[in-house]
Amino acid sequence: MVKNGKNFFDPDELVLTKSEILEFCDRVIKKWNKNPSKNAKNIIAMTAVKTSVLWTDDESLKAIWNEIIAWTFELLYQNAMAQDKEWANILKKLKNKK
């Protein structure tokens, strides 16, 4: 995203495409396949996630993943607040930058 001639990251505006989500699923499955006996259940679950992504329309995927990303950033913020006030202040500034 570009604002005032500068590039910056805005998690509220992050849009993942279906192909990017599928690539992510494939990377995770490939990683877990290095130790398939340990990760068998995870591989099956991620394969199910990948299948559901394939069947889901783009607008629904956008809505779902926007919520997942927003929730992840909120968890990071809450964790930072509990761990380190300085880090929490940095995350708060990023969150409020709109």
Tab-separated table of N, CA and C in Angstrom:
chain	number	residue	atom	x	y	z
A	1	MET	N	0.845	-1.160	0.000
A	1	MET	CA	0.000	0.000	0.000
A	1	MET	C	0.900	1.236	0.000
A	2	VAL	N	0.510	2.269	-0.702
A	2	VAL	CA	1.277	3.509	-0.763
A	2	VAL	C	0.441	4.632	-0.170
A	3	LYS	N	1.035	5.404	0.746
A	3	LYS	CA	0.362	6.540	1.352
A	3	LYS	C	1.387	7.667	1.462
A	4	ASN	N	1.026	8.830	0.935
A	4	ASN	CA	1.927	9.980	0.952
A	4	ASN	C	3.274	9.657	0.304
A	5	GLY	N	3.251	8.862	-0.751
A	5	GLY	CA	4.468	8.528	-1.469
A	5	GLY	C	5.349	7.501	-0.774
A	6	LYS	N	4.888	6.933	0.357
A	6	LYS	CA	5.690	5.957	1.088
A	6	LYS	C	4.950	4.628	1.137
A	7	ASN	N	5.717	3.559	1.034
A	7	ASN	CA	5.142	2.225	1.193
A	7	ASN	C	5.044	1.914	2.678
A	8	PHE	N	3.923	1.354	3.104
A	8	PHE	CA	3.810	0.890	4.475
A	8	PHE	C	2.853	-0.296	4.506
A	9	PHE	N	2.986	-1.081	5.548
A	9	PHE	CA	2.194	-2.288	5.719
A	9	PHE	C	0.978	-1.979	6.566
A	10	ASP	N	-0.188	-2.284	6.048
A	10	ASP	CA	-1.422	-2.100	6.789
A	10	ASP	C	-2.144	-3.445	6.837
A	11	PRO	N	-2.096	-4.135	7.979
A	11	PRO	CA	-2.711	-5.461	8.048
A	11	PRO	C	-4.205	-5.457	7.777
A	12	ASP	N	-4.860	-4.314	7.999
A	12	ASP	CA	-6.299	-4.238	7.729
A	12	ASP	C	-6.594	-4.231	6.236
A	13	GLU	N	-5.598	-3.918	5.421
A	13	GLU	CA	-5.778	-3.859	3.971
A	13	GLU	C	-5.124	-5.035	3.249
A	14	LEU	N	-4.599	-5.991	3.998
A	14	LEU	CA	-3.939	-7.137	3.390
A	14	LEU	C	-4.973	-8.027	2.711
A	15	VAL	N	-4.731	-8.329	1.462
A	15	VAL	CA	-5.639	-9.185	0.709
A	15	VAL	C	-4.832	-10.347	0.155
A	16	LEU	N	-5.190	-11.540	0.556
A	16	LEU	CA	-4.535	-12.739	0.047
A	16	LEU	C	-5.385	-13.321	-1.070
A	17	THR	N	-4.712	-13.728	-2.125
A	17	THR	CA	-5.425	-14.385	-3.225
A	17	THR	C	-5.549	-15.873	-2.938
A	18	LYS	N	-6.444	-16.503	-3.645
A	18	LYS	CA	-6.619	-17.949	-3.498
A	18	LYS	C	-5.301	-18.667	-3.782
A	19	SER	N	-4.605	-18.260	-4.828
A	19	SER	CA	-3.342	-18.936	-5.164
A	19	SER	C	-2.292	-18.737	-4.072
A	20	GLU	N	-2.256	-17.555	-3.429
A	20	GLU	CA	-1.299	-17.330	-2.336
A	20	GLU	C	-1.613	-18.219	-1.131
A	21	ILE	N	-2.885	-18.380	-0.832
A	21	ILE	CA	-3.276	-19.241	0.288
A	21	ILE	C	-2.919	-20.694	-0.031
A	22	LEU	N	-3.183	-21.116	-1.261
A	22	LEU	CA	-2.843	-22.487	-1.658
A	22	LEU	C	-1.332	-22.717	-1.635
A	23	GLU	N	-0.563	-21.712	-2.062
A	23	GLU	CA	0.900	-21.817	-2.001
A	23	GLU	C	1.368	-21.963	-0.555
A	24	PHE	N	0.742	-21.206	0.346
A	24	PHE	CA	1.069	-21.325	1.769
A	24	PHE	C	0.781	-22.753	2.256
A	25	CYS	N	-0.388	-23.266	1.932
A	25	CYS	CA	-0.742	-24.632	2.335
A	25	CYS	C	0.277	-25.633	1.805
A	26	ASP	N	0.659	-25.475	0.546
A	26	ASP	CA	1.638	-26.386	-0.060
A	26	ASP	C	2.993	-26.308	0.641
A	27	ARG	N	3.434	-25.086	1.004
A	27	ARG	CA	4.716	-24.931	1.702
A	27	ARG	C	4.695	-25.626	3.057
A	28	VAL	N	3.580	-25.485	3.776
A	28	VAL	CA	3.463	-26.113	5.091
A	28	VAL	C	3.432	-27.636	4.945
A	29	ILE	N	2.671	-28.129	3.997
A	29	ILE	CA	2.602	-29.577	3.777
A	29	ILE	C	3.982	-30.117	3.394
A	30	LYS	N	4.690	-29.410	2.528
A	30	LYS	CA	6.045	-29.824	2.131
A	30	LYS	C	6.967	-29.878	3.346
A	31	LYS	N	6.879	-28.868	4.207
A	31	LYS	CA	7.700	-28.828	5.427
A	31	LYS	C	7.371	-30.019	6.324
A	32	TRP	N	6.079	-30.259	6.538
A	32	TRP	CA	5.676	-31.351	7.417
A	32	TRP	C	5.979	-32.714	6.821
A	33	ASN	N	6.027	-32.819	5.494
A	33	ASN	CA	6.343	-34.092	4.852
A	33	ASN	C	7.785	-34.519	5.070
A	34	LYS	N	8.622	-33.631	5.599
A	34	LYS	CA	9.989	-34.013	5.935
A	34	LYS	C	10.012	-34.986	7.109
A	35	ASN	N	8.957	-34.979	7.905
A	35	ASN	CA	8.808	-35.920	9.014
A	35	ASN	C	7.347	-36.364	9.069
A	36	PRO	N	6.939	-37.184	8.071
A	36	PRO	CA	5.510	-37.512	7.937
A	36	PRO	C	4.926	-38.301	9.100
A	37	SER	N	5.706	-39.159	9.742
A	37	SER	CA	5.135	-39.934	10.850
A	37	SER	C	4.793	-39.022	12.025
A	38	LYS	N	5.626	-38.027	12.288
A	38	LYS	CA	5.368	-37.074	13.369
A	38	LYS	C	4.210	-36.137	13.016
A	39	ASN	N	4.087	-35.778	11.735
A	39	ASN	CA	3.138	-34.757	11.310
A	39	ASN	C	1.931	-35.297	10.549
A	40	ALA	N	1.668	-36.580	10.637
A	40	ALA	CA	0.595	-37.195	9.844
A	40	ALA	C	-0.751	-36.497	10.038
A	41	LYS	N	-1.137	-36.256	11.284
A	41	LYS	CA	-2.426	-35.602	11.539
A	41	LYS	C	-2.439	-34.178	11.008
A	42	ASN	N	-1.312	-33.478	11.153
A	42	ASN	CA	-1.225	-32.106	10.651
A	42	ASN	C	-1.322	-32.065	9.129
A	43	ILE	N	-0.679	-33.004	8.476
A	43	ILE	CA	-0.718	-33.059	7.012
A	43	ILE	C	-2.145	-33.294	6.537
A	44	ILE	N	-2.840	-34.204	7.183
A	44	ILE	CA	-4.239	-34.477	6.826
A	44	ILE	C	-5.087	-33.226	7.042
A	45	ALA	N	-4.892	-32.555	8.168
A	45	ALA	CA	-5.673	-31.354	8.468
A	45	ALA	C	-5.382	-30.238	7.470
A	46	MET	N	-4.107	-30.032	7.131
A	46	MET	CA	-3.765	-28.966	6.183
A	46	MET	C	-4.275	-29.315	4.789
A	47	THR	N	-4.296	-30.578	4.442
A	47	THR	CA	-4.863	-30.997	3.161
A	47	THR	C	-6.358	-30.670	3.122
A	48	ALA	N	-7.030	-30.854	4.258
A	48	ALA	CA	-8.453	-30.486	4.346
A	48	ALA	C	-8.622	-28.973	4.206
A	49	VAL	N	-7.731	-28.200	4.837
A	49	VAL	CA	-7.784	-26.738	4.696
A	49	VAL	C	-7.607	-26.364	3.229
A	50	LYS	N	-6.615	-26.978	2.578
A	50	LYS	CA	-6.350	-26.689	1.165
A	50	LYS	C	-7.574	-27.017	0.310
A	51	THR	N	-8.199	-28.139	0.579
A	51	THR	CA	-9.391	-28.531	-0.171
A	51	THR	C	-10.513	-27.518	0.030
A	52	SER	N	-10.694	-27.061	1.271
A	52	SER	CA	-11.756	-26.082	1.521
A	52	SER	C	-11.456	-24.759	0.821
A	53	VAL	N	-10.179	-24.383	0.719
A	53	VAL	CA	-9.806	-23.169	-0.007
A	53	VAL	C	-10.156	-23.331	-1.486
A	54	LEU	N	-9.870	-24.496	-2.039
A	54	LEU	CA	-10.182	-24.747	-3.451
A	54	LEU	C	-11.674	-24.597	-3.726
A	55	TRP	N	-12.518	-24.998	-2.782
A	55	TRP	CA	-13.960	-24.978	-2.977
A	55	TRP	C	-14.613	-23.640	-2.620
A	56	THR	N	-13.882	-22.751	-1.971
A	56	THR	CA	-14.467	-21.510	-1.477
A	56	THR	C	-14.276	-20.383	-2.487
A	57	ASP	N	-15.310	-19.562	-2.650
A	57	ASP	CA	-15.208	-18.447	-3.587
A	57	ASP	C	-14.256	-17.375	-3.045
A	58	ASP	N	-13.732	-16.548	-3.951
A	58	ASP	CA	-12.716	-15.557	-3.611
A	58	ASP	C	-13.185	-14.552	-2.564
A	59	GLU	N	-14.405	-14.065	-2.652
A	59	GLU	CA	-14.900	-13.079	-1.686
A	59	GLU	C	-14.989	-13.661	-0.280
A	60	SER	N	-15.439	-14.899	-0.176
A	60	SER	CA	-15.508	-15.543	1.138
A	60	SER	C	-14.105	-15.766	1.696
A	61	LEU	N	-13.176	-16.194	0.843
A	61	LEU	CA	-11.785	-16.374	1.288
A	61	LEU	C	-11.210	-15.062	1.810
A	62	LYS	N	-11.471	-13.985	1.086
A	62	LYS	CA	-10.973	-12.679	1.502
A	62	LYS	C	-11.515	-12.324	2.885
A	63	ALA	N	-12.801	-12.511	3.105
A	63	ALA	CA	-13.419	-12.195	4.392
A	63	ALA	C	-12.852	-13.070	5.509
A	64	ILE	N	-12.731	-14.360	5.242
A	64	ILE	CA	-12.235	-15.304	6.251
A	64	ILE	C	-10.795	-14.975	6.627
A	65	TRP	N	-9.931	-14.818	5.626
A	65	TRP	CA	-8.511	-14.584	5.911
A	65	TRP	C	-8.264	-13.198	6.475
A	66	ASN	N	-9.073	-12.214	6.129
A	66	ASN	CA	-8.952	-10.909	6.774
A	66	ASN	C	-9.226	-11.026	8.269
A	67	GLU	N	-10.225	-11.833	8.634
A	67	GLU	CA	-10.528	-12.046	10.054
A	67	GLU	C	-9.403	-12.803	10.748
A	68	ILE	N	-8.858	-13.817	10.096
A	68	ILE	CA	-7.747	-14.585	10.676
A	68	ILE	C	-6.546	-13.682	10.916
A	69	ILE	N	-6.222	-12.848	9.927
A	69	ILE	CA	-5.069	-11.955	10.041
A	69	ILE	C	-5.301	-10.915	11.129
A	70	ALA	N	-6.483	-10.321	11.176
A	70	ALA	CA	-6.794	-9.336	12.214
A	70	ALA	C	-6.700	-9.965	13.600
A	71	TRP	N	-7.204	-11.180	13.731
A	71	TRP	CA	-7.155	-11.896	14.999
A	71	TRP	C	-5.709	-12.187	15.392
A	72	THR	N	-4.893	-12.585	14.431
A	72	THR	CA	-3.482	-12.864	14.695
A	72	THR	C	-2.774	-11.618	15.201
A	73	PHE	N	-3.006	-10.483	14.545
A	73	PHE	CA	-2.379	-9.241	14.995
A	73	PHE	C	-2.869	-8.856	16.387
A	74	GLU	N	-4.136	-9.076	16.675
A	74	GLU	CA	-4.661	-8.783	18.009
A	74	GLU	C	-3.996	-9.681	19.052
A	75	LEU	N	-3.802	-10.955	18.734
A	75	LEU	CA	-3.119	-11.863	19.659
A	75	LEU	C	-1.673	-11.434	19.886
A	76	LEU	N	-0.995	-11.020	18.817
A	76	LEU	CA	0.381	-10.534	18.960
A	76	LEU	C	0.425	-9.305	19.859
A	77	TYR	N	-0.522	-8.417	19.666
A	77	TYR	CA	-0.596	-7.208	20.477
A	77	TYR	C	-0.839	-7.560	21.951
A	78	GLN	N	-1.802	-8.418	22.201
A	78	GLN	CA	-2.109	-8.814	23.577
A	78	GLN	C	-0.908	-9.499	24.232
A	79	ASN	N	-0.227	-10.349	23.480
A	79	ASN	CA	0.953	-11.021	24.002
A	79	ASN	C	2.058	-10.009	24.307
A	80	ALA	N	2.237	-9.050	23.418
A	80	ALA	CA	3.255	-8.020	23.639
A	80	ALA	C	2.931	-7.214	24.887
A	81	MET	N	1.670	-6.899	25.094
A	81	MET	CA	1.267	-6.148	26.282
A	81	MET	C	1.631	-6.928	27.548
A	82	ALA	N	1.438	-8.216	27.493
A	82	ALA	CA	1.718	-9.044	28.663
A	82	ALA	C	3.219	-9.232	28.883
A	83	GLN	N	4.005	-9.141	27.802
A	83	GLN	CA	5.433	-9.443	27.891
A	83	GLN	C	6.326	-8.227	28.032
A	84	ASP	N	6.016	-7.178	27.276
A	84	ASP	CA	6.975	-6.081	27.165
A	84	ASP	C	6.241	-4.803	26.769
A	85	LYS	N	6.194	-3.851	27.653
A	85	LYS	CA	5.456	-2.607	27.392
A	85	LYS	C	6.019	-1.846	26.191
A	86	GLU	N	7.339	-1.850	26.014
A	86	GLU	CA	7.933	-1.131	24.884
A	86	GLU	C	7.490	-1.742	23.559
A	87	TRP	N	7.526	-3.054	23.458
A	87	TRP	CA	7.080	-3.754	22.248
A	87	TRP	C	5.593	-3.518	22.028
A	88	ALA	N	4.819	-3.511	23.091
A	88	ALA	CA	3.380	-3.263	22.979
A	88	ALA	C	3.120	-1.879	22.403
A	89	ASN	N	3.898	-0.894	22.815
A	89	ASN	CA	3.721	0.458	22.292
A	89	ASN	C	4.029	0.526	20.801
A	90	ILE	N	5.023	-0.212	20.362
A	90	ILE	CA	5.344	-0.260	18.932
A	90	ILE	C	4.184	-0.878	18.158
A	91	LEU	N	3.679	-2.005	18.644
A	91	LEU	CA	2.546	-2.648	17.970
A	91	LEU	C	1.307	-1.752	17.979
A	92	LYS	N	1.090	-1.037	19.073
A	92	LYS	CA	-0.061	-0.149	19.156
A	92	LYS	C	0.039	0.946	18.103
A	93	LYS	N	1.241	1.504	17.904
A	93	LYS	CA	1.452	2.517	16.883
A	93	LYS	C	1.162	1.948	15.495
A	94	LEU	N	1.627	0.719	15.257
A	94	LEU	CA	1.353	0.087	13.956
A	94	LEU	C	-0.140	-0.132	13.767
A	95	LYS	N	-0.806	-0.574	14.799
A	95	LYS	CA	-2.241	-0.857	14.718
A	95	LYS	C	-3.041	0.416	14.443
A	96	ASN	N	-2.638	1.517	15.064
A	96	ASN	CA	-3.378	2.765	14.929
A	96	ASN	C	-3.005	3.570	13.690
A	97	LYS	N	-2.029	3.137	12.945
A	97	LYS	CA	-1.575	3.865	11.755
A	97	LYS	C	-2.543	3.580	10.612
A	98	LYS	N	-3.377	4.536	10.321
A	98	LYS	CA	-4.367	4.349	9.246
A	98	LYS	C	-4.449	5.577	8.419
